[in-house]
Short mmCIF file of C-alpha atoms in Angstrom, two decimals:
data_model
loop_
_atom_site.label_atom_id
_atom_site.label_comp_id
_atom_site.label_asym_id
_atom_site.label_seq_id
_atom_site.Cartn_x
_atom_site.Cartn_y
_atom_site.Cartn_z
CA UNK A 29 117.92 405.49 270.00
CA UNK A 30 119.83 402.34 271.14
CA UNK A 31 116.54 400.43 271.20
CA UNK A 32 115.71 401.46 267.65
CA UNK A 33 119.15 400.51 266.37
CA UNK A 34 118.93 397.15 268.08
CA UNK A 35 115.45 396.63 266.66
CA UNK A 36 116.75 397.39 263.16
CA UNK A 37 119.56 394.89 263.66
CA UNK A 38 117.01 392.22 264.55
CA UNK A 39 115.00 393.07 261.42
CA UNK A 40 118.05 392.77 259.19
CA UNK A 41 119.03 389.49 260.84
CA UNK A 42 115.53 388.03 260.37
CA UNK A 43 115.52 389.22 256.75
CA UNK A 44 118.84 387.45 256.13
CA UNK A 45 117.54 384.26 257.75
CA UNK A 46 114.49 384.30 255.43
CA UNK A 47 116.59 384.57 252.27
CA UNK A 48 117.80 380.94 252.02
CA UNK A 49 114.24 379.62 251.58
CA UNK A 50 113.85 381.03 248.09
CA UNK A 51 117.58 381.48 247.67
CA UNK A 52 118.39 377.78 247.40
CA UNK A 53 116.16 377.55 244.32
CA UNK A 54 117.99 380.45 242.65
CA UNK A 55 121.33 378.83 243.53
CA UNK A 56 120.10 375.74 241.68
CA UNK A 57 118.83 377.84 238.76
CA UNK A 58 122.20 379.52 238.26
CA UNK A 59 124.17 376.29 238.76
CA UNK A 60 125.98 377.23 241.99
CA UNK A 61 124.84 374.25 244.07
CA UNK A 62 122.22 371.49 244.15
CA UNK A 63 119.16 371.91 246.35
CA UNK A 64 119.72 368.73 248.37
CA UNK A 65 123.10 370.13 249.46
CA UNK A 66 122.01 373.71 250.16
CA UNK A 67 118.92 372.58 252.07
CA UNK A 68 121.22 371.17 254.77
CA UNK A 69 123.92 373.84 254.65
CA UNK A 70 121.68 376.91 254.30
CA UNK A 71 117.94 376.28 254.54
CA UNK A 72 117.66 374.15 257.69
CA UNK A 73 120.15 376.20 259.79
CA UNK A 74 118.44 379.45 258.77
CA UNK A 75 114.97 378.14 259.68
CA UNK A 76 116.17 376.95 263.10
CA UNK A 77 117.87 380.30 263.76
CA UNK A 78 114.75 382.12 262.58
CA UNK A 79 112.67 380.37 265.23
CA UNK A 80 115.31 381.07 267.85
CA UNK A 81 115.58 384.80 267.04
CA UNK A 82 111.80 385.16 266.81
CA UNK A 83 111.43 383.53 270.23
CA UNK A 84 113.99 385.96 271.66
CA UNK A 85 112.01 388.94 270.37
CA UNK A 86 108.75 387.73 271.94
CA UNK A 87 109.20 389.71 275.15
CA UNK A 88 111.95 392.22 274.43
CA UNK A 89 110.72 393.36 270.98
CA UNK A 90 107.01 392.67 270.97
CA UNK A 91 106.22 394.75 267.87
CA UNK A 92 108.93 392.98 265.88
CA UNK A 93 107.56 389.63 267.02
CA UNK A 94 104.09 390.71 265.89
CA UNK A 95 105.43 391.70 262.47
CA UNK A 96 106.99 388.26 262.03
CA UNK A 97 103.72 386.58 263.00
CA UNK A 98 101.67 388.80 260.68
CA UNK A 99 104.12 388.23 257.82
CA UNK A 100 104.12 384.47 258.37
CA UNK A 101 100.35 384.20 258.59
CA UNK A 102 99.80 386.67 255.74
CA UNK A 103 102.29 384.76 253.60
CA UNK A 104 100.52 381.48 254.39
CA UNK A 105 97.09 382.86 253.48
CA UNK A 106 98.58 384.49 250.40
CA UNK A 107 100.09 381.16 249.29
CA UNK A 108 96.68 379.51 249.53
CA UNK A 109 95.29 382.34 247.39
CA UNK A 110 98.16 381.95 244.95
CA UNK A 111 97.36 378.26 244.50
CA UNK A 112 93.58 378.63 244.33
CA UNK A 113 93.69 381.30 241.62
CA UNK A 114 95.62 378.87 239.41
CA UNK A 115 93.17 375.96 239.69
CA UNK A 116 91.19 377.06 236.58
CA UNK A 117 94.41 376.81 234.56
CA UNK A 118 94.76 373.17 235.66
CA UNK A 119 91.22 372.53 234.44
CA UNK A 120 92.30 373.96 231.08
CA UNK A 121 95.04 371.31 230.88
CA UNK A 122 98.08 373.19 232.19
CA UNK A 123 100.60 371.41 234.44
CA UNK A 124 100.87 374.55 236.54
CA UNK A 125 101.89 372.79 239.79
CA UNK A 126 104.54 370.52 238.25
CA UNK A 127 107.49 372.71 239.34
CA UNK A 128 106.50 372.29 243.00
CA UNK A 129 106.82 368.51 242.68
CA UNK A 130 110.19 368.99 240.96
CA UNK A 131 111.41 371.02 243.94
CA UNK A 132 110.69 368.00 246.12
CA UNK A 133 112.70 365.70 243.86
CA UNK A 134 115.66 368.09 243.96
CA UNK A 135 115.49 368.62 247.73
CA UNK A 136 115.34 364.89 248.49
CA UNK A 137 117.81 364.03 245.72
CA UNK A 138 115.39 361.36 244.53
CA UNK A 139 115.62 359.58 241.20
CA UNK A 140 111.87 359.78 240.63
CA UNK A 141 108.83 361.53 241.99
CA UNK A 142 106.97 359.99 244.93
CA UNK A 143 104.38 360.96 247.52
CA UNK A 144 107.24 361.77 249.88
CA UNK A 145 109.07 364.07 247.44
CA UNK A 146 105.76 365.71 246.48
CA UNK A 147 105.05 366.43 250.16
CA UNK A 148 108.49 367.95 250.64
CA UNK A 149 108.02 370.04 247.50
CA UNK A 150 104.72 371.43 248.73
CA UNK A 151 106.11 372.15 252.20
CA UNK A 152 108.99 374.00 250.57
CA UNK A 153 106.47 375.93 248.45
CA UNK A 154 104.64 377.09 251.58
CA UNK A 155 107.94 377.85 253.30
CA UNK A 156 108.69 380.29 250.50
CA UNK A 157 105.30 381.93 250.87
CA UNK A 158 105.77 382.33 254.62
CA UNK A 159 109.33 383.65 254.53
CA UNK A 160 108.54 386.08 251.69
CA UNK A 161 105.63 387.30 253.80
CA UNK A 162 107.89 387.86 256.82
CA UNK A 163 110.41 389.76 254.68
CA UNK A 164 107.65 392.11 253.50
CA UNK A 165 106.03 392.67 256.91
CA UNK A 166 109.32 393.58 258.62
CA UNK A 167 109.57 396.91 256.81
CA UNK A 168 106.05 397.70 255.54
CA UNK A 169 103.91 398.13 258.65
CA UNK A 170 100.72 400.13 257.92
CA UNK A 171 101.70 400.62 254.26
CA UNK A 172 99.08 400.33 251.51
CA UNK A 173 98.35 396.81 250.30
CA UNK A 174 99.34 397.92 246.80
CA UNK A 175 102.96 397.75 247.92
CA UNK A 176 102.49 394.06 248.71
CA UNK A 177 101.04 393.40 245.27
CA UNK A 178 104.00 395.21 243.67
CA UNK A 179 106.35 393.20 245.90
CA UNK A 180 104.68 389.92 244.87
CA UNK A 181 104.90 390.82 241.18
CA UNK A 182 108.58 391.65 241.65
CA UNK A 183 109.19 388.21 243.16
CA UNK A 184 107.61 386.57 240.12
CA UNK A 185 109.59 388.79 237.76
CA UNK A 186 112.85 387.69 239.43
CA UNK A 187 111.86 384.07 238.80
CA UNK A 188 110.82 384.76 235.19
CA UNK A 189 114.11 386.47 234.28
CA UNK A 190 116.13 383.74 236.02
CA UNK A 191 117.17 380.69 233.95
CA UNK A 192 114.21 378.77 235.39
CA UNK A 193 111.81 381.21 233.74
CA UNK A 194 112.86 379.83 230.38
CA UNK A 195 113.39 376.27 231.60
CA UNK A 196 109.84 375.99 232.96
CA UNK A 197 108.46 377.58 229.79
CA UNK A 198 107.08 380.75 231.41
CA UNK A 199 108.59 383.00 228.75
CA UNK A 200 107.25 380.96 225.85
CA UNK A 201 103.81 380.08 227.29
CA UNK A 202 101.60 383.17 227.71
CA UNK A 203 98.95 381.20 229.60
CA UNK A 204 101.48 380.05 232.20
CA UNK A 205 102.84 383.57 232.51
CA UNK A 206 99.35 385.01 233.07
CA UNK A 207 98.63 382.33 235.68
CA UNK A 208 101.90 383.07 237.48
CA UNK A 209 101.30 386.82 237.71
CA UNK A 210 97.63 386.45 238.65
CA UNK A 211 98.71 384.03 241.38
CA UNK A 212 101.11 386.59 242.78
CA UNK A 213 98.42 389.26 242.84
CA UNK A 214 96.32 386.80 244.88
CA UNK A 215 99.35 386.28 247.13
CA UNK A 216 100.10 389.95 247.67
CA UNK A 217 96.58 391.15 248.42
CA UNK A 218 95.88 389.28 251.71
CA UNK A 219 99.48 389.78 252.86
CA UNK A 220 99.25 393.51 252.14
CA UNK A 221 95.88 393.94 253.85
CA UNK A 222 97.08 392.20 257.01
CA UNK A 223 100.24 394.29 257.22
CA UNK A 224 98.36 397.49 256.34
CA UNK A 225 95.85 396.89 259.14
CA UNK A 226 98.54 396.02 261.68
CA UNK A 227 96.55 396.77 264.85
CA UNK A 228 93.39 394.98 263.73
CA UNK A 229 95.39 391.99 262.52
CA UNK A 230 97.16 391.64 265.87
CA UNK A 231 93.83 391.76 267.67
CA UNK A 232 92.53 389.01 265.40
CA UNK A 233 95.62 386.84 265.82
CA UNK A 234 96.38 387.41 269.51
CA UNK A 235 94.71 384.15 270.52
CA UNK A 236 96.69 382.20 267.93
CA UNK A 237 100.20 383.64 268.27
CA UNK A 238 101.65 380.99 270.55
CA UNK A 239 99.80 378.22 268.76
CA UNK A 240 101.12 379.39 265.41
CA UNK A 241 104.69 379.44 266.67
CA UNK A 242 104.43 376.01 268.29
CA UNK A 243 102.72 374.48 265.26
CA UNK A 244 105.24 375.96 262.83
CA UNK A 245 108.13 374.78 265.00
CA UNK A 246 106.73 371.26 265.33
CA UNK A 247 106.09 370.95 261.58
CA UNK A 248 109.58 372.22 260.79
CA UNK A 249 111.21 369.72 263.14
CA UNK A 250 109.19 366.85 261.67
CA UNK A 251 110.21 367.85 258.12
CA UNK A 252 113.86 368.19 259.14
CA UNK A 253 113.82 364.73 260.75
CA UNK A 254 112.16 363.28 257.65
CA UNK A 255 114.83 364.79 255.42
CA UNK A 256 117.67 363.45 257.54
CA UNK A 257 116.14 359.97 257.51
CA UNK A 258 115.41 359.95 253.79
CA UNK A 259 117.79 358.22 251.43
CA UNK A 260 117.15 357.39 247.80
CA UNK A 261 118.47 353.86 247.39
CA UNK A 262 117.03 352.88 244.02
CA UNK A 263 117.68 354.39 240.64
CA UNK A 264 114.41 354.39 238.71
CA UNK A 265 115.02 354.89 234.99
CA UNK A 266 111.84 353.39 233.51
CA UNK A 267 108.94 355.29 232.02
CA UNK A 268 105.99 352.90 231.94
CA UNK A 269 103.01 353.49 229.65
CA UNK A 270 99.77 351.89 230.81
CA UNK A 271 96.10 352.27 229.94
CA UNK A 272 95.73 354.32 233.14
CA UNK A 273 98.52 356.74 232.20
CA UNK A 274 102.25 357.16 232.62
CA UNK A 275 104.41 356.55 235.67
CA UNK A 276 106.33 357.75 237.58
CA UNK A 277 105.16 361.36 237.26
CA UNK A 278 108.77 362.63 237.42
CA UNK A 279 111.92 360.74 236.48
CA UNK A 280 115.44 362.07 236.93
CA UNK A 281 118.59 360.99 235.09
CA UNK A 282 122.10 362.34 234.82
CA UNK A 283 123.24 363.82 231.56
CA UNK A 284 124.47 361.12 229.21
CA UNK A 285 122.28 358.36 230.68
CA UNK A 286 119.42 356.68 228.86
CA UNK A 287 115.91 355.96 230.05
CA UNK A 288 113.81 352.92 229.25
CA UNK A 289 110.44 353.48 227.62
CA UNK A 290 108.27 350.48 228.45
CA UNK A 291 104.83 349.93 226.94
CA UNK A 292 102.23 347.82 228.72
CA UNK A 293 99.63 348.70 226.10
CA UNK A 294 98.02 346.24 223.69
CA UNK A 295 98.25 348.60 220.74
CA UNK A 296 100.82 350.79 219.04
CA UNK A 297 101.24 354.17 220.74
CA UNK A 298 102.95 357.35 219.65
CA UNK A 299 105.03 358.91 222.42
CA UNK A 300 105.81 362.60 222.31
CA UNK A 301 108.96 363.81 224.06
CA UNK A 302 108.81 367.60 223.89
CA UNK A 303 107.09 367.29 220.53
CA UNK A 304 109.39 364.62 219.10
CA UNK A 305 107.32 361.60 218.02
CA UNK A 306 108.42 358.07 218.83
CA UNK A 307 106.47 354.88 218.02
CA UNK A 308 106.15 352.11 220.61
CA UNK A 309 104.85 348.66 219.65
CA UNK A 310 102.68 346.63 222.09
CA UNK A 311 104.75 345.41 225.07
CA UNK A 312 107.87 346.93 223.53
CA UNK A 313 110.81 348.30 225.53
CA UNK A 314 113.31 350.72 224.03
CA UNK A 315 116.12 352.88 225.37
CA UNK A 316 116.00 356.59 224.70
CA UNK A 317 118.89 358.96 225.25
CA UNK A 318 118.15 362.66 225.67
CA UNK A 319 121.30 364.52 224.75
CA UNK A 320 120.41 367.97 226.02
CA UNK A 321 120.14 368.77 229.77
CA UNK A 322 116.80 370.25 230.78
CA UNK A 323 113.18 369.39 231.55
CA UNK A 324 111.29 367.30 229.00
CA UNK A 325 107.57 366.58 228.96
CA UNK A 326 106.51 363.10 227.85
CA UNK A 327 102.99 362.08 226.83
CA UNK A 328 101.07 359.70 224.63
CA UNK A 329 100.01 361.59 221.52
CA UNK A 330 96.30 361.00 222.03
CA UNK A 331 96.40 362.03 225.71
CA UNK A 332 96.00 365.54 227.07
CA UNK A 333 99.03 367.35 228.45
CA UNK A 334 97.66 366.83 231.95
CA UNK A 335 98.32 363.08 231.48
CA UNK A 336 102.05 363.51 231.06
CA UNK A 337 105.26 363.08 233.01
CA UNK A 338 108.50 365.03 233.17
CA UNK A 339 112.09 363.90 232.63
CA UNK A 340 114.72 365.92 234.49
CA UNK A 341 117.98 365.51 232.59
CA UNK A 342 120.51 366.82 235.10
CA UNK A 343 121.98 369.25 235.51
CA UNK A 344 118.86 370.95 234.18
CA UNK A 345 120.45 374.37 234.73
CA UNK A 346 122.77 373.62 231.78
CA UNK A 347 119.81 373.29 229.43
CA UNK A 348 120.86 376.23 227.26
CA UNK A 349 124.34 374.88 226.61
CA UNK A 350 125.05 372.88 223.49
CA UNK A 351 126.22 369.27 224.13
#
């Protein structure tokens, strides 16, 4: 009995340490704290403690260690499935991966999107997939994979009913909603099958367990060092329209600030900001103030939605409040 109680305590502790990964996004959604602050105060400490606790269980609680490994690997594979199932929606013109890049901007506290912030956003995206997988595996050993699919759908439902569900347009865009739920089915299936077939999965992964832990630890340390070294020194407030498209792909301003719309085109263009039309003469520069906090998509009228950028008017979580 003491062993079982202690084992349960470890499970609860690991579960708690997995919560900040997705939790910092919900804290942002509900306006409690910004992601760049909570990533240092909650996310990074929890990830370091998660590796420490998992290492402690390697010898003394081998089954628990195996569950963590299965959950992590199942969550990783599930995240790949989640992303792949949504590729056809990109081909149909949907900006389905844009929120992931926005996460990177928020985590790095950048003023505009860059390759660095995109990388951080995608690493955070996979971190969520892995930690959600661990949370499921801890308590669902040998259970039917259907439970994992239900669990994945529940995770998406939590996001949809949160303020971000409306902010990212999931509630008003049926195609995006279908893509999101299909993606979570693709996430839950491999995770559920691996946890359901616990013994077979361990046999398949036994040669990779140490390598997985070392690789995950090394990647985490590299990301943490990158975050501590990163500092956004410039304030980019220009949206530039060129014949090749718009740049940067994400721009972030504080509420009450204006952005500069700068045309490098040789002809008149019509710019759409969330459907509002604005005419830009050749080589013209104008200032545009967006009064309402939120996320705004910007495109040239003749371009497809895929050739667009996003303006984050912070704090975006106040988007449903009148100015």
